[in-house]
CSV table of C-alpha atoms and ligand atoms in Angstrom, one decimal:
chain,number,residue,atom,x,y,z
A,259,MET,CA,65.0,5.9,62.5
A,260,ALA,CA,63.1,2.6,62.3
A,261,SER,CA,59.8,4.3,63.0
A,262,SER,CA,60.3,7.0,60.4
A,263,SER,CA,61.1,4.5,57.6
A,264,SER,CA,58.1,2.4,58.5
A,265,THR,CA,55.9,5.5,58.5
A,266,LYS,CA,57.3,6.2,55.0
A,267,LEU,CA,56.5,2.7,54.0
A,268,VAL,CA,52.9,3.0,55.3
A,269,LEU,CA,52.5,6.3,53.5
A,270,CYS,CA,53.8,4.7,50.3
A,271,LEU,CA,51.4,1.8,50.6
A,272,CYS,CA,48.5,4.2,51.2
A,273,LEU,CA,49.3,6.3,48.2
A,274,LEU,CA,49.6,3.1,46.1
A,275,LEU,CA,46.3,1.8,47.3
A,276,ALA,CA,44.6,5.2,46.8
A,277,GLY,CA,46.0,5.3,43.2
A,278,LEU,CA,44.7,1.7,42.5
A,279,PHE,CA,41.3,2.6,44.0
A,280,THR,CA,40.9,5.7,41.8
A,281,LEU,CA,42.1,3.7,38.7
A,282,SER,CA,39.7,0.9,39.3
A,283,ASN,CA,36.9,3.4,39.9
A,284,LYS,CA,37.6,5.0,36.5
A,285,LEU,CA,37.7,1.7,34.6
A,286,VAL,CA,34.8,-0.2,36.1
A,287,ALA,CA,31.3,1.1,36.6
A,288,GLY,CA,30.4,0.9,40.3
A,289,GLU,CA,27.6,-1.6,40.8
A,290,SER,CA,25.1,1.0,41.8
A,291,ASP,CA,26.0,3.2,38.8
A,292,LYS,CA,24.9,0.6,36.3
A,293,VAL,CA,21.9,1.2,34.1
A,294,ASN,CA,19.0,-1.0,35.2
A,295,LEU,CA,17.7,-2.7,32.0
A,296,ASN,CA,14.6,-4.8,32.6
A,297,LEU,CA,13.0,-7.0,30.0
A,298,TYR,CA,9.4,-8.1,30.6
A,299,TYR,CA,8.8,-10.8,28.0
A,300,GLU,CA,7.3,-14.2,27.3
A,301,SER,CA,9.3,-17.1,25.8
A,302,LEU,CA,7.2,-17.7,22.6
A,303,CYS,CA,6.5,-14.2,21.4
A,304,PRO,CA,8.5,-13.9,18.2
A,305,TYR,CA,9.3,-10.2,18.8
A,306,CYS,CA,10.6,-11.1,22.3
A,307,GLN,CA,12.7,-13.8,20.7
A,308,ASN,CA,14.1,-11.4,18.2
A,309,PHE,CA,14.8,-8.8,20.9
A,310,ILE,CA,16.7,-11.4,23.0
A,311,VAL,CA,18.6,-13.0,20.2
A,312,ASN,CA,19.6,-9.8,18.3
A,313,ASP,CA,19.1,-6.6,20.3
A,314,LEU,CA,20.3,-7.8,23.7
A,315,ALA,CA,23.3,-9.5,22.1
A,316,LYS,CA,24.7,-6.1,21.2
A,317,ILE,CA,25.0,-5.4,24.9
A,318,PHE,CA,26.8,-8.7,25.7
A,319,ASP,CA,28.8,-8.8,22.5
A,320,SER,CA,30.4,-5.4,23.4
A,321,ASP,CA,31.8,-3.7,26.4
A,322,LEU,CA,28.3,-2.2,27.1
A,323,TYR,CA,27.5,-5.0,29.6
A,324,THR,CA,30.0,-3.4,32.0
A,325,ILE,CA,27.5,-0.5,32.6
A,326,THR,CA,24.3,-2.6,32.4
A,327,ASN,CA,22.4,-4.5,35.1
A,328,LEU,CA,20.1,-6.8,33.1
A,329,THR,CA,17.0,-8.3,34.7
A,330,LEU,CA,14.9,-10.7,32.7
A,331,VAL,CA,11.3,-11.2,33.8
A,332,PRO,CA,9.7,-14.2,32.0
A,333,PHE,CA,5.9,-13.7,32.4
A,334,GLY,CA,4.8,-11.2,29.8
A,335,ASN,CA,1.1,-11.3,28.9
A,336,ALA,CA,0.3,-14.4,30.9
A,337,HIS,CA,-2.5,-14.5,33.6
A,338,VAL,CA,-2.6,-15.8,37.1
A,339,LEU,CA,-6.0,-17.7,37.5
A,340,PRO,CA,-7.9,-17.6,40.8
A,341,ASN,CA,-6.5,-21.1,41.7
A,342,LEU,CA,-3.0,-19.7,41.2
A,343,THR,CA,-2.3,-21.6,38.0
A,344,VAL,CA,-0.8,-19.6,35.2
A,345,ALA,CA,-2.3,-19.3,31.7
A,346,CYS,CA,0.2,-18.2,29.0
A,347,GLN,CA,-0.6,-16.2,25.8
A,348,HIS,CA,1.0,-18.9,23.6
A,349,GLY,CA,-0.3,-21.9,25.6
A,350,GLU,CA,1.1,-24.5,27.9
A,351,GLU,CA,4.4,-24.8,25.9
A,352,GLU,CA,5.1,-21.2,26.7
A,353,CYS,CA,4.4,-21.7,30.4
A,354,LYS,CA,6.9,-24.5,30.4
A,355,LEU,CA,9.6,-22.5,28.7
A,356,ASN,CA,9.0,-19.5,31.0
A,357,ALA,CA,9.5,-21.8,34.0
A,358,LEU,CA,12.6,-23.2,32.3
A,359,GLU,CA,14.1,-19.8,31.9
A,360,ALA,CA,13.1,-18.8,35.4
A,361,CYS,CA,15.2,-21.8,36.6
A,362,ILE,CA,18.1,-20.9,34.4
A,363,ILE,CA,18.1,-17.4,36.0
A,364,ARG,CA,17.9,-19.0,39.4
A,365,THR,CA,20.7,-21.5,38.8
A,366,TRP,CA,23.0,-19.0,37.1
A,367,PRO,CA,22.3,-15.7,38.7
A,368,ASP,CA,25.0,-13.8,36.9
A,369,PRO,CA,23.3,-12.0,34.0
A,370,GLU,CA,26.3,-12.6,31.7
A,371,LEU,CA,25.9,-16.4,32.2
A,372,HIS,CA,22.1,-16.7,32.1
A,373,TYR,CA,21.7,-14.3,29.2
A,374,TRP,CA,23.7,-16.5,26.8
A,375,LEU,CA,21.8,-19.6,28.0
A,376,ILE,CA,18.4,-18.0,27.5
A,377,ARG,CA,19.5,-16.6,24.1
A,378,CYS,CA,20.4,-20.1,23.0
A,379,VAL,CA,16.9,-21.4,24.2
A,380,GLU,CA,15.1,-18.5,22.5
A,381,ASN,CA,17.0,-19.0,19.3
A,382,ASN,CA,15.8,-22.6,19.1
A,383,THR,CA,13.2,-23.4,21.7
A,384,LYS,CA,12.7,-26.9,20.5
A,385,ASP,CA,16.2,-27.9,21.3
A,386,TRP,CA,16.7,-26.2,24.7
A,387,LYS,CA,18.3,-29.3,26.2
A,388,SER,CA,21.4,-28.7,24.1
A,389,CYS,CA,21.7,-25.1,25.5
A,390,VAL,CA,22.0,-26.1,29.1
A,391,LYS,CA,25.4,-27.4,29.9
A,392,PHE,CA,25.2,-28.1,33.6
A,393,SER,CA,28.9,-28.3,34.7
A,394,GLY,CA,27.9,-29.2,38.2
A,395,HIS,CA,24.7,-27.3,38.5
A,396,GLU,CA,22.4,-30.0,37.2
A,397,LYS,CA,20.8,-30.8,40.6
A,398,VAL,CA,20.1,-27.1,41.4
A,399,PHE,CA,18.5,-26.7,38.0
A,400,ASN,CA,16.5,-30.0,38.1
A,401,ASP,CA,15.2,-29.3,41.6
A,402,CYS,CA,14.0,-26.0,40.4
A,403,TYR,CA,12.4,-27.1,37.1
A,404,ASN,CA,10.8,-30.3,38.4
A,405,GLY,CA,9.8,-29.0,41.8
A,406,ASP,CA,7.5,-26.2,43.2
A,407,LEU,CA,10.3,-23.6,43.0
A,408,SER,CA,9.6,-22.8,39.3
A,409,GLU,CA,6.0,-22.0,40.1
A,410,LYS,CA,7.0,-19.8,43.0
A,411,LEU,CA,9.5,-17.9,40.7
A,412,ILE,CA,6.8,-17.4,38.0
A,413,LEU,CA,4.4,-16.1,40.6
A,414,GLY,CA,7.1,-13.7,41.7
A,415,TYR,CA,7.6,-12.6,38.1
A,416,ALA,CA,3.8,-12.2,37.7
A,417,LYS,CA,3.8,-9.8,40.7
A,418,GLN,CA,6.7,-7.8,39.2
A,419,THR,CA,5.1,-7.6,35.8
A,420,LEU,CA,1.6,-6.7,37.2
A,421,SER,CA,2.9,-4.0,39.5
A,422,LEU,CA,4.6,-2.1,36.7
A,423,LYS,CA,3.9,1.6,36.6
A,424,PRO,CA,3.0,2.5,34.0
A,425,LYS,CA,1.5,-0.9,33.2
A,426,HIS,CA,2.9,-2.8,30.3
A,427,THR,CA,0.6,-2.9,27.3
A,428,TYR,CA,2.7,-5.2,25.1
A,429,VAL,CA,5.8,-7.4,25.0
A,430,PRO,CA,8.8,-7.0,24.7
A,431,TRP,CA,8.4,-4.3,27.4
A,432,VAL,CA,11.8,-2.8,28.1
A,433,THR,CA,12.5,-0.4,31.0
A,434,LEU,CA,15.7,1.6,31.6
A,435,ASN,CA,16.0,2.7,35.2
A,436,ASP,CA,12.3,1.9,35.6
A,437,GLN,CA,11.2,4.1,32.6
A,438,PRO,CA,9.6,2.3,29.7
A,439,LEU,CA,11.4,2.6,26.4
A,440,TYR,CA,8.2,2.1,24.4
A,441,ASP,CA,9.0,1.9,20.7
A,442,LYS,CA,12.6,2.9,21.1
A,443,TYR,CA,13.7,-0.5,22.2
A,444,HIS,CA,15.4,-1.3,18.9
A,445,ASN,CA,17.9,1.5,19.6
A,446,LEU,CA,18.8,-0.2,22.8
A,447,ALA,CA,22.6,0.4,22.8
A,448,ALA,CA,22.2,4.1,22.2
A,449,GLN,CA,19.5,4.3,24.9
A,450,VAL,CA,21.7,2.5,27.5
A,451,CYS,CA,24.6,4.9,26.8
A,452,LYS,CA,22.3,7.9,27.2
A,453,ALA,CA,20.9,6.6,30.4
A,454,TYR,CA,24.3,6.0,32.0
A,455,LYS,CA,25.2,8.6,34.6
A,456,GLY,CA,28.0,6.8,36.3
A,457,LYS,CA,31.6,7.9,36.8
A,458,ALA,CA,33.4,5.3,34.8
A,459,SER,CA,34.5,6.2,31.3
A,460,LEU,CA,31.9,5.4,28.7
A,461,PRO,CA,32.2,2.0,27.0
A,462,LYS,CA,33.8,2.3,23.5
A,463,LEU,CA,30.6,1.4,21.8
A,464,CYS,CA,28.9,4.5,23.1
A,465,THR,CA,31.2,6.8,21.1
A,466,SER,CA,31.4,4.6,18.0
A,467,SER,CA,29.6,5.3,14.8
A,468,ALA,CA,28.0,1.8,14.9
A,469,LEU,CA,25.7,3.4,17.4
A,470,SER,CA,23.9,5.6,14.9
A,471,GLU,CA,20.1,5.3,15.3
A,472,ARG,CA,18.7,2.4,13.5
A,473,LYS,CA,15.6,2.9,11.3
A,474,VAL,CA,12.7,0.9,12.6
A,475,SER,CA,9.6,-0.2,10.6
A,476,SER,CA,6.6,2.1,11.3
A,477,LYS,CA,4.6,-0.8,12.6
A,478,LEU,CA,5.6,-1.6,16.2
A,479,GLN,CA,6.6,-5.3,16.4
A,480,VAL,CA,5.1,-6.4,19.6
A,481,SER,CA,2.5,-8.8,21.1
A,482,TYR,CA,-0.3,-6.8,22.8
A,483,ALA,CA,-1.5,-7.8,26.2
A,484,ASP,CA,-5.1,-8.2,25.1
A,485,GLU,CA,-4.2,-10.2,21.9
A,486,ASP,CA,-5.6,-13.7,21.9
A,487,ILE,CA,-3.1,-15.8,20.1
A,488,ASN,CA,-4.5,-19.2,20.9
B,681,NAG,C1,20.1,-5.0,39.5
B,681,NAG,O1,18.7,-5.2,39.3
B,681,NAG,C2,18.1,-5.9,40.3
B,681,NAG,C3,16.7,-6.1,39.9
B,681,NAG,O2,16.1,-5.0,39.3
B,681,NAG,C4,18.1,-5.1,41.6
B,681,NAG,O3,17.5,-5.9,42.6
B,681,NAG,C5,19.6,-4.9,42.0
B,681,NAG,O4,19.7,-4.1,43.1
B,681,NAG,C6,20.3,-4.2,40.8
B,681,NAG,N1,21.7,-4.1,41.1
B,681,NAG,C7,22.3,-3.0,41.1
B,681,NAG,C8,23.8,-3.1,41.5
B,681,NAG,O5,21.8,-1.9,40.9
B,682,NAG,C1,-7.4,-23.8,37.6
B,682,NAG,O1,-8.4,-23.2,37.0
B,682,NAG,C2,-8.5,-23.4,35.6
B,682,NAG,C3,-9.6,-22.5,35.0
B,682,NAG,O2,-10.7,-22.4,35.9
B,682,NAG,C4,-8.7,-24.8,35.3
B,682,NAG,O3,-8.8,-25.1,33.9
B,682,NAG,C5,-7.6,-25.6,35.9
B,682,NAG,O4,-7.8,-27.0,35.7
B,682,NAG,C6,-7.4,-25.3,37.4
B,682,NAG,N1,-6.2,-26.0,37.8
B,682,NAG,C7,-6.1,-26.6,39.0
B,682,NAG,C8,-4.8,-27.2,39.3
B,682,NAG,O5,-7.0,-26.7,39.8
B,683,NAG,C1,20.2,-20.4,16.1
B,683,NAG,O1,19.7,-21.7,15.8
B,683,NAG,C2,20.1,-22.2,14.5
B,683,NAG,C3,19.4,-23.6,14.3
B,683,NAG,O2,18.0,-23.5,14.5
B,683,NAG,C4,21.6,-22.3,14.4
B,683,NAG,O3,22.0,-22.8,13.1
B,683,NAG,C5,22.2,-21.0,14.7
B,683,NAG,O4,23.6,-21.1,14.7
B,683,NAG,C6,21.7,-20.4,16.0
B,683,NAG,N1,22.2,-19.1,16.2
B,683,NAG,C7,22.6,-18.6,17.3
B,683,NAG,C8,23.1,-17.2,17.3
B,683,NAG,O5,22.7,-19.3,18.3
């Protein structure tokens, strides 16, 4: 008697758990199902700034972030010199801001957190200090920004950028699941929806009319790798 009712209880619990598991699977994209969205950029390229402030915001302002694994790679068209110092396309100020953003990513590894911080910096690079509200992370951040770690991180980002296949020819350079988007980066939301092959139901934005393809100007708005800005 006692054993049969406890068997029933166990069975009930199992069914309940299985039900919850299926439900949560339906609602939330499994981590490995997410679309890998990588942005290779440099902090002072105006088109990169525009992409971060306006285009990427559509992901994080909507439910699209639930199917997106964003990776920001702040290096862009910079060069690593033989003595391992870095020369940036828009000069020393850009190198400093790239390092700053590398440390923001390091200090707040969650893309949802560091995206909004970096967006704030990119929207007004002169006033980055007002973007970073430390809430207990000040030491981690300062140790990174003022120490050797930021240089190491930038050399890591250099390696990631320089090993891209196919090579990047301009920034912003956007890849979805390792495939470059080329000039389609302004239709980012639609491209992310299209690239998603996971089991969770599609985010609402993917089926909304707001997604209709946006006309882009015929001139590609990018900074080419071989452009000398300085
Ligand atoms: C998210 O992207 C990063 C960098 O590209 C990768 O290392 C990580 O495995 C990805 N996470 C998932 C869950 O795919
Ligand atoms: C590295 O090399 C560059 C170019 O040759 C030079 O301008 C710079 O001063 C060097 N930096 C260091 C730290 O040696
Ligand atoms: C961007 O910066 C300007 C000031 O330069 C500010 O007025 C505006 O609210 C900022 N926008 C966003 C989206 O942060």
